[in-house]
JSON list of C-alpha atoms in Angstrom, two decimals:
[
{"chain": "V", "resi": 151, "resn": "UNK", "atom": "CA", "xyz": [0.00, 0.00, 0.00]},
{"chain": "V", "resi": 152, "resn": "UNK", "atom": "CA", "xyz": [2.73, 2.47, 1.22]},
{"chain": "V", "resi": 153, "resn": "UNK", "atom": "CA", "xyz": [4.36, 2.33, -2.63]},
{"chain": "V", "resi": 154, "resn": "UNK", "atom": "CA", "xyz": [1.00, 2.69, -4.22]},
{"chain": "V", "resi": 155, "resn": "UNK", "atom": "CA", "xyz": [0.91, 5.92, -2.59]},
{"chain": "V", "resi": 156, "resn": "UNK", "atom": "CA", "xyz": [4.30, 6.76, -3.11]},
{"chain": "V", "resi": 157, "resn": "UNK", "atom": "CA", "xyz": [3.87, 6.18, -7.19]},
{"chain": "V", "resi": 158, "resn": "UNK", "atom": "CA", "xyz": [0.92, 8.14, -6.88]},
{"chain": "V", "resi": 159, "resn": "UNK", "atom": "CA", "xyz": [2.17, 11.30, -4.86]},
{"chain": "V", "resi": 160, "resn": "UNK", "atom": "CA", "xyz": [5.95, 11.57, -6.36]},
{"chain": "V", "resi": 161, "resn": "UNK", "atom": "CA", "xyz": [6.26, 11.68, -10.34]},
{"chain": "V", "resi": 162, "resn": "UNK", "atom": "CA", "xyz": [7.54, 8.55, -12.34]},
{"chain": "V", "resi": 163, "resn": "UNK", "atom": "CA", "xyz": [10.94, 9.78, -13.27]},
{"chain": "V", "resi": 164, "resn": "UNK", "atom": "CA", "xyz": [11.93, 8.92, -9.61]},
{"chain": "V", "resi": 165, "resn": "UNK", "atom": "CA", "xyz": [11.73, 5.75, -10.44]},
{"chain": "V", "resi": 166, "resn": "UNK", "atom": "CA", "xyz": [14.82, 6.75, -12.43]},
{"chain": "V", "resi": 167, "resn": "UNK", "atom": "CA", "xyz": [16.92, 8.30, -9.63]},
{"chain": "V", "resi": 168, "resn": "UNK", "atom": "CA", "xyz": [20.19, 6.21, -8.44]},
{"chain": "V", "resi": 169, "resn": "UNK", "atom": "CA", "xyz": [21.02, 5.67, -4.84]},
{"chain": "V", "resi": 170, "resn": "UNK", "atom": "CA", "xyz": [25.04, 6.42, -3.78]},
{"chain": "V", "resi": 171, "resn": "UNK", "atom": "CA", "xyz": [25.76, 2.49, -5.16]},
{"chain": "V", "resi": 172, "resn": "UNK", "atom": "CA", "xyz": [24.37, 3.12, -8.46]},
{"chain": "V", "resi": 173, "resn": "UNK", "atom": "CA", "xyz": [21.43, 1.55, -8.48]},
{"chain": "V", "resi": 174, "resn": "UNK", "atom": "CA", "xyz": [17.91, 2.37, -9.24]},
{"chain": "V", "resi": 175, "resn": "UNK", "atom": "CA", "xyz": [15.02, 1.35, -7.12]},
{"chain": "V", "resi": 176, "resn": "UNK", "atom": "CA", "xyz": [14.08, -1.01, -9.89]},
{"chain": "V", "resi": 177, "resn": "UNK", "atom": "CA", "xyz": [17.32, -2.63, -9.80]},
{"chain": "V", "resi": 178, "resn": "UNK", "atom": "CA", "xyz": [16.82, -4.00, -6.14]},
{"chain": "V", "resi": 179, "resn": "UNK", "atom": "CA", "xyz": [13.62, -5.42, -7.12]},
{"chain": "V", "resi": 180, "resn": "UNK", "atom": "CA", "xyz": [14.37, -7.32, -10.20]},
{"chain": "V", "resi": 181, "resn": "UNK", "atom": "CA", "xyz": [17.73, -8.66, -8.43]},
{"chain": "V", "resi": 182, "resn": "UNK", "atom": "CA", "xyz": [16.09, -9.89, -5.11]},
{"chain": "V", "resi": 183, "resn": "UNK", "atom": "CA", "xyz": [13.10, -12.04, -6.46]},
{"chain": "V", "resi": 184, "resn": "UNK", "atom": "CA", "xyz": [10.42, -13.10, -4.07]},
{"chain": "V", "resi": 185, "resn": "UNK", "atom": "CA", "xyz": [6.25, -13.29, -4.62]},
{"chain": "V", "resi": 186, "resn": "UNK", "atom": "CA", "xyz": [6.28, -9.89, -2.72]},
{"chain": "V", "resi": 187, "resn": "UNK", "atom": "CA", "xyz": [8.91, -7.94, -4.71]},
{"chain": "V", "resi": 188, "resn": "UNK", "atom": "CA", "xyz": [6.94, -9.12, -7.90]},
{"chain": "V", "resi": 189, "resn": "UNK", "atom": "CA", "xyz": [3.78, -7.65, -6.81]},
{"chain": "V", "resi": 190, "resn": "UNK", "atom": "CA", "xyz": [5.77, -4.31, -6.11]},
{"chain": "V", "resi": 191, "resn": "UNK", "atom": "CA", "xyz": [7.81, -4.77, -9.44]},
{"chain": "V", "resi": 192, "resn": "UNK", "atom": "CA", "xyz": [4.40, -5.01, -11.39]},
{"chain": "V", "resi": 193, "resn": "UNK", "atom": "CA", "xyz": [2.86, -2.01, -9.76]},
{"chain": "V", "resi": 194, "resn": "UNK", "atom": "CA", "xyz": [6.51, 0.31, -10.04]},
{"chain": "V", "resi": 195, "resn": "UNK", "atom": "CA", "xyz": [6.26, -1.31, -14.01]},
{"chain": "V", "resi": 196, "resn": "UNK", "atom": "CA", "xyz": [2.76, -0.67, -14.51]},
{"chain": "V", "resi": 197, "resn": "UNK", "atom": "CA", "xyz": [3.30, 3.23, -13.03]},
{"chain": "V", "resi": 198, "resn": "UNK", "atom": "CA", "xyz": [6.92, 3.80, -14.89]},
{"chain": "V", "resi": 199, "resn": "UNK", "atom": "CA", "xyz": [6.13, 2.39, -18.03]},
{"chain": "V", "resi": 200, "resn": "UNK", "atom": "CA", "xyz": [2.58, 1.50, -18.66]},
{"chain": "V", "resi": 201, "resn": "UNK", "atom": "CA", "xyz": [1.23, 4.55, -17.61]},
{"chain": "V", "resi": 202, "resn": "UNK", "atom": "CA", "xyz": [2.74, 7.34, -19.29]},
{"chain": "V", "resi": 203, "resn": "UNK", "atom": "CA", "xyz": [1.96, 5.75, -22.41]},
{"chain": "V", "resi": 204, "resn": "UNK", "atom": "CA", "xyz": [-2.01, 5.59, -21.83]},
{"chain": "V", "resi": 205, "resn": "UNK", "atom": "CA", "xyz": [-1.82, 9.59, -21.20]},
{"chain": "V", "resi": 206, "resn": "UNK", "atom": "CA", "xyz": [-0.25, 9.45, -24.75]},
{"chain": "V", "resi": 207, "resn": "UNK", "atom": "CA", "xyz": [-2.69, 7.70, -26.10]},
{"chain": "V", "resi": 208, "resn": "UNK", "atom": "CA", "xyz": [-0.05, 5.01, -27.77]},
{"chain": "V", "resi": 209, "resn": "UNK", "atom": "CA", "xyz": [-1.77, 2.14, -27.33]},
{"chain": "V", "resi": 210, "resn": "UNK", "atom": "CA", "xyz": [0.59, 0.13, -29.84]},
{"chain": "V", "resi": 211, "resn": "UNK", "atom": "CA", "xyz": [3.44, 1.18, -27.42]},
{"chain": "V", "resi": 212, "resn": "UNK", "atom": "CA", "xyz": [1.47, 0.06, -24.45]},
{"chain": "V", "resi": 213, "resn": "UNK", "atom": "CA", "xyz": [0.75, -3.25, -26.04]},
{"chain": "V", "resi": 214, "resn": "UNK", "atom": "CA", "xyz": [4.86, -3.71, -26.44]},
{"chain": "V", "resi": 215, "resn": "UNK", "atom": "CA", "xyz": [5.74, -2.25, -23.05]},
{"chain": "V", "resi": 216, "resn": "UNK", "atom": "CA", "xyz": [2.65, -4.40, -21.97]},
{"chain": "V", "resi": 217, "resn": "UNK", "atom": "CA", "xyz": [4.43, -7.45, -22.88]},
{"chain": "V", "resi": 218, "resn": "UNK", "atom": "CA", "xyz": [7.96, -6.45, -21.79]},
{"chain": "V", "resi": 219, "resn": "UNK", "atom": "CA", "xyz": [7.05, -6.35, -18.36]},
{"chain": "V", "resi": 220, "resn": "UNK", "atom": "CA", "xyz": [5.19, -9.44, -18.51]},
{"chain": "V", "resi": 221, "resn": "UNK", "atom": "CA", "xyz": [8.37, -11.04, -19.87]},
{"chain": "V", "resi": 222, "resn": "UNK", "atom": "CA", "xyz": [10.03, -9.63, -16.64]},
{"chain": "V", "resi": 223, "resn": "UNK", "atom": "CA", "xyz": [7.67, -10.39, -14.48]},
{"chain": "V", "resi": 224, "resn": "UNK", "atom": "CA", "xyz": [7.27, -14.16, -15.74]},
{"chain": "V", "resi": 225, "resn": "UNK", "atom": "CA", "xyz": [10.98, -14.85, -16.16]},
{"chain": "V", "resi": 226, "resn": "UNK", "atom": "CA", "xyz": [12.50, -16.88, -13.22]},
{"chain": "V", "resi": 227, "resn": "UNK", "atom": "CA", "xyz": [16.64, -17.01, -14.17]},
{"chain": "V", "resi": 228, "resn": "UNK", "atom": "CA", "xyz": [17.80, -13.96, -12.67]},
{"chain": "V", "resi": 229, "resn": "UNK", "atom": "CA", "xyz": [20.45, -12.82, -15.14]},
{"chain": "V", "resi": 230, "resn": "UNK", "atom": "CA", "xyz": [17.54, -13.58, -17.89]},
{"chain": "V", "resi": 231, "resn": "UNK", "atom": "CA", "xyz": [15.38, -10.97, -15.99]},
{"chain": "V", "resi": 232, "resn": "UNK", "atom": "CA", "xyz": [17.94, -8.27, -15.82]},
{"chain": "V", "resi": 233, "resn": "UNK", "atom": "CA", "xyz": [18.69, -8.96, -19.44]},
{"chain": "V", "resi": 234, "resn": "UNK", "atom": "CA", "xyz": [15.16, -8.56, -19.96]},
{"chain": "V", "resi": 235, "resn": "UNK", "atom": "CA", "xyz": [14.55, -5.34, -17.51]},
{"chain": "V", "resi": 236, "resn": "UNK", "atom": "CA", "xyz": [17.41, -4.02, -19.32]}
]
């Protein structure tokens, strides 16, 4: 709940900021897989990506994106899934 408000107070380029190692938010999620950080992953995926798109009105761009993060979300090898994110 506390990141669903979070994605809906702050804007999505956040998302994009680095911490002092480097690494986005993102990163952390994708690299330390468990049924939790999915469920947080899909909703950071769905705000970052999925969402600016449907303001745009690009719905063939959605459909893509749409897929991409399904591909993340779905993929269990973790090198696959950063290749993927990537």
């Amino acid at each position: 709940e506390l990141l669903k408000v979070l994605l809906d107070k702050f804007p999505y380029y956040v998302l994009g900021w680095k911490d002092a190692n480097g690494k986005l938010a993102m990163d952390y999620l994708v690299t330390n897989w468990t049924r939790d950080n999915k469920i947080l992953l899909q909703m950071a995926l769905q705000r970052w990506m999925l969402s600016r798109l449907t303001s745009w009105g690009a719905t063939s761009w959605m459909e893509v994106m749409g897929n991409r993060v399904q591909d993340i979300l779905s993929e269990n090898d973790k090198e696959r899934r950063m290749t993927v994110f990537t």
